JSON list of C-alpha atoms in Angstrom, two decimals:
[
{"chain": "Q", "resi": 170, "resn": "UNK", "atom": "CA", "xyz": [98.12, -55.71, 74.46]},
{"chain": "Q", "resi": 171, "resn": "UNK", "atom": "CA", "xyz": [100.52, -52.61, 74.56]},
{"chain": "Q", "resi": 172, "resn": "UNK", "atom": "CA", "xyz": [102.64, -54.03, 77.25]},
{"chain": "Q", "resi": 173, "resn": "UNK", "atom": "CA", "xyz": [103.83, -56.68, 74.65]},
{"chain": "Q", "resi": 174, "resn": "UNK", "atom": "CA", "xyz": [107.46, -56.46, 73.69]},
{"chain": "Q", "resi": 175, "resn": "UNK", "atom": "CA", "xyz": [108.02, -58.31, 70.27]},
{"chain": "Q", "resi": 176, "resn": "UNK", "atom": "CA", "xyz": [111.08, -59.70, 68.57]},
{"chain": "Q", "resi": 177, "resn": "UNK", "atom": "CA", "xyz": [110.73, -60.45, 64.77]},
{"chain": "Q", "resi": 178, "resn": "UNK", "atom": "CA", "xyz": [112.78, -63.41, 63.70]},
{"chain": "Q", "resi": 179, "resn": "UNK", "atom": "CA", "xyz": [113.25, -63.76, 59.87]},
{"chain": "Q", "resi": 180, "resn": "UNK", "atom": "CA", "xyz": [114.87, -66.38, 58.20]},
{"chain": "Q", "resi": 181, "resn": "UNK", "atom": "CA", "xyz": [116.33, -67.80, 54.85]},
{"chain": "Q", "resi": 182, "resn": "UNK", "atom": "CA", "xyz": [116.03, -71.01, 52.74]},
{"chain": "Q", "resi": 183, "resn": "UNK", "atom": "CA", "xyz": [119.20, -72.90, 52.14]},
{"chain": "Q", "resi": 184, "resn": "UNK", "atom": "CA", "xyz": [119.84, -71.26, 48.69]},
{"chain": "Q", "resi": 185, "resn": "UNK", "atom": "CA", "xyz": [122.93, -69.04, 48.70]},
{"chain": "Q", "resi": 186, "resn": "UNK", "atom": "CA", "xyz": [126.03, -68.68, 51.00]},
{"chain": "Q", "resi": 187, "resn": "UNK", "atom": "CA", "xyz": [125.95, -68.41, 54.91]},
{"chain": "Q", "resi": 188, "resn": "UNK", "atom": "CA", "xyz": [126.69, -64.47, 54.50]},
{"chain": "Q", "resi": 189, "resn": "UNK", "atom": "CA", "xyz": [124.21, -63.78, 51.83]},
{"chain": "Q", "resi": 190, "resn": "UNK", "atom": "CA", "xyz": [121.43, -65.48, 53.43]},
{"chain": "Q", "resi": 191, "resn": "UNK", "atom": "CA", "xyz": [122.42, -63.70, 56.81]},
{"chain": "Q", "resi": 192, "resn": "UNK", "atom": "CA", "xyz": [122.32, -60.33, 55.37]},
{"chain": "Q", "resi": 193, "resn": "UNK", "atom": "CA", "xyz": [118.86, -61.49, 53.46]},
{"chain": "Q", "resi": 194, "resn": "UNK", "atom": "CA", "xyz": [117.31, -62.29, 56.94]},
{"chain": "Q", "resi": 195, "resn": "UNK", "atom": "CA", "xyz": [118.32, -59.27, 58.22]},
{"chain": "Q", "resi": 196, "resn": "UNK", "atom": "CA", "xyz": [116.79, -57.08, 55.72]},
{"chain": "Q", "resi": 197, "resn": "UNK", "atom": "CA", "xyz": [113.55, -59.25, 55.73]},
{"chain": "Q", "resi": 198, "resn": "UNK", "atom": "CA", "xyz": [113.71, -58.55, 59.62]},
{"chain": "Q", "resi": 199, "resn": "UNK", "atom": "CA", "xyz": [113.81, -54.76, 59.07]},
{"chain": "Q", "resi": 200, "resn": "UNK", "atom": "CA", "xyz": [111.20, -55.08, 56.52]},
{"chain": "Q", "resi": 201, "resn": "UNK", "atom": "CA", "xyz": [109.01, -56.89, 58.72]},
{"chain": "Q", "resi": 202, "resn": "UNK", "atom": "CA", "xyz": [109.45, -54.54, 61.74]},
{"chain": "Q", "resi": 203, "resn": "UNK", "atom": "CA", "xyz": [108.69, -51.36, 59.26]},
{"chain": "Q", "resi": 204, "resn": "UNK", "atom": "CA", "xyz": [105.44, -53.15, 58.35]},
{"chain": "Q", "resi": 205, "resn": "UNK", "atom": "CA", "xyz": [104.41, -53.32, 61.90]},
{"chain": "Q", "resi": 206, "resn": "UNK", "atom": "CA", "xyz": [105.30, -50.32, 62.91]},
{"chain": "Q", "resi": 207, "resn": "UNK", "atom": "CA", "xyz": [103.40, -48.88, 59.61]},
{"chain": "Q", "resi": 208, "resn": "UNK", "atom": "CA", "xyz": [100.15, -50.84, 61.14]},
{"chain": "Q", "resi": 209, "resn": "UNK", "atom": "CA", "xyz": [100.47, -48.51, 64.65]},
{"chain": "Q", "resi": 210, "resn": "UNK", "atom": "CA", "xyz": [102.67, -50.62, 66.42]},
{"chain": "Q", "resi": 211, "resn": "UNK", "atom": "CA", "xyz": [105.29, -48.37, 68.80]},
{"chain": "Q", "resi": 212, "resn": "UNK", "atom": "CA", "xyz": [108.73, -48.81, 67.38]},
{"chain": "Q", "resi": 213, "resn": "UNK", "atom": "CA", "xyz": [109.87, -49.14, 70.97]},
{"chain": "Q", "resi": 214, "resn": "UNK", "atom": "CA", "xyz": [108.00, -52.43, 71.36]},
{"chain": "Q", "resi": 215, "resn": "UNK", "atom": "CA", "xyz": [109.47, -54.35, 68.34]},
{"chain": "Q", "resi": 216, "resn": "UNK", "atom": "CA", "xyz": [113.06, -55.63, 67.23]},
{"chain": "Q", "resi": 217, "resn": "UNK", "atom": "CA", "xyz": [114.13, -57.61, 64.30]},
{"chain": "Q", "resi": 218, "resn": "UNK", "atom": "CA", "xyz": [116.80, -60.17, 64.00]},
{"chain": "Q", "resi": 219, "resn": "UNK", "atom": "CA", "xyz": [118.28, -62.55, 60.67]},
{"chain": "Q", "resi": 220, "resn": "UNK", "atom": "CA", "xyz": [119.01, -65.77, 61.28]},
{"chain": "Q", "resi": 221, "resn": "UNK", "atom": "CA", "xyz": [119.90, -66.63, 57.85]},
{"chain": "Q", "resi": 222, "resn": "UNK", "atom": "CA", "xyz": [119.42, -70.52, 57.39]},
{"chain": "Q", "resi": 223, "resn": "UNK", "atom": "CA", "xyz": [120.39, -71.62, 60.72]},
{"chain": "Q", "resi": 224, "resn": "UNK", "atom": "CA", "xyz": [116.97, -72.52, 61.97]},
{"chain": "Q", "resi": 225, "resn": "UNK", "atom": "CA", "xyz": [115.09, -74.11, 59.18]},
{"chain": "Q", "resi": 226, "resn": "UNK", "atom": "CA", "xyz": [111.41, -75.26, 59.84]},
{"chain": "Q", "resi": 227, "resn": "UNK", "atom": "CA", "xyz": [111.88, -77.72, 57.35]},
{"chain": "Q", "resi": 228, "resn": "UNK", "atom": "CA", "xyz": [115.59, -79.45, 57.41]},
{"chain": "Q", "resi": 229, "resn": "UNK", "atom": "CA", "xyz": [116.12, -80.49, 54.03]},
{"chain": "Q", "resi": 230, "resn": "UNK", "atom": "CA", "xyz": [119.26, -79.15, 52.81]},
{"chain": "Q", "resi": 231, "resn": "UNK", "atom": "CA", "xyz": [120.13, -80.13, 49.41]},
{"chain": "Q", "resi": 232, "resn": "UNK", "atom": "CA", "xyz": [116.84, -82.16, 48.57]},
{"chain": "Q", "resi": 233, "resn": "UNK", "atom": "CA", "xyz": [114.27, -79.14, 49.46]},
{"chain": "Q", "resi": 234, "resn": "UNK", "atom": "CA", "xyz": [111.48, -78.87, 47.07]},
{"chain": "Q", "resi": 235, "resn": "UNK", "atom": "CA", "xyz": [110.20, -75.38, 46.04]},
{"chain": "Q", "resi": 236, "resn": "UNK", "atom": "CA", "xyz": [107.40, -75.85, 48.75]},
{"chain": "Q", "resi": 237, "resn": "UNK", "atom": "CA", "xyz": [110.08, -76.61, 51.48]},
{"chain": "Q", "resi": 238, "resn": "UNK", "atom": "CA", "xyz": [112.22, -73.74, 50.44]},
{"chain": "Q", "resi": 239, "resn": "UNK", "atom": "CA", "xyz": [109.47, -71.35, 50.54]},
{"chain": "Q", "resi": 240, "resn": "UNK", "atom": "CA", "xyz": [108.34, -72.57, 54.14]},
{"chain": "Q", "resi": 241, "resn": "UNK", "atom": "CA", "xyz": [111.89, -71.95, 55.12]},
{"chain": "Q", "resi": 242, "resn": "UNK", "atom": "CA", "xyz": [111.48, -68.30, 53.92]},
{"chain": "Q", "resi": 243, "resn": "UNK", "atom": "CA", "xyz": [109.71, -66.65, 56.88]},
{"chain": "Q", "resi": 244, "resn": "UNK", "atom": "CA", "xyz": [109.29, -64.40, 59.67]},
{"chain": "Q", "resi": 245, "resn": "UNK", "atom": "CA", "xyz": [108.06, -65.50, 63.09]},
{"chain": "Q", "resi": 246, "resn": "UNK", "atom": "CA", "xyz": [107.19, -63.55, 66.11]},
{"chain": "Q", "resi": 247, "resn": "UNK", "atom": "CA", "xyz": [108.46, -64.11, 69.41]},
{"chain": "Q", "resi": 248, "resn": "UNK", "atom": "CA", "xyz": [106.77, -62.32, 72.25]},
{"chain": "Q", "resi": 249, "resn": "UNK", "atom": "CA", "xyz": [109.63, -61.67, 74.63]},
{"chain": "Q", "resi": 250, "resn": "UNK", "atom": "CA", "xyz": [107.91, -59.71, 77.36]}
]
């Protein structure tokens, strides 16, 4: 659908400092946006933002298994318009 506007929300696991994870998730968001653009989506229709470890998929903090950490490292797509 060529009318959709998309936000790529990128996240990290709990490992590392808040500042590091925010920077890492921002780089992940930018890479996700570039990938989608490389597949033919107009750059005006997608933006990205990193959220670090502020919105975990699995809220396990210091007790996370490797699998839970992996679930928290992700990019999600939100339809804005």
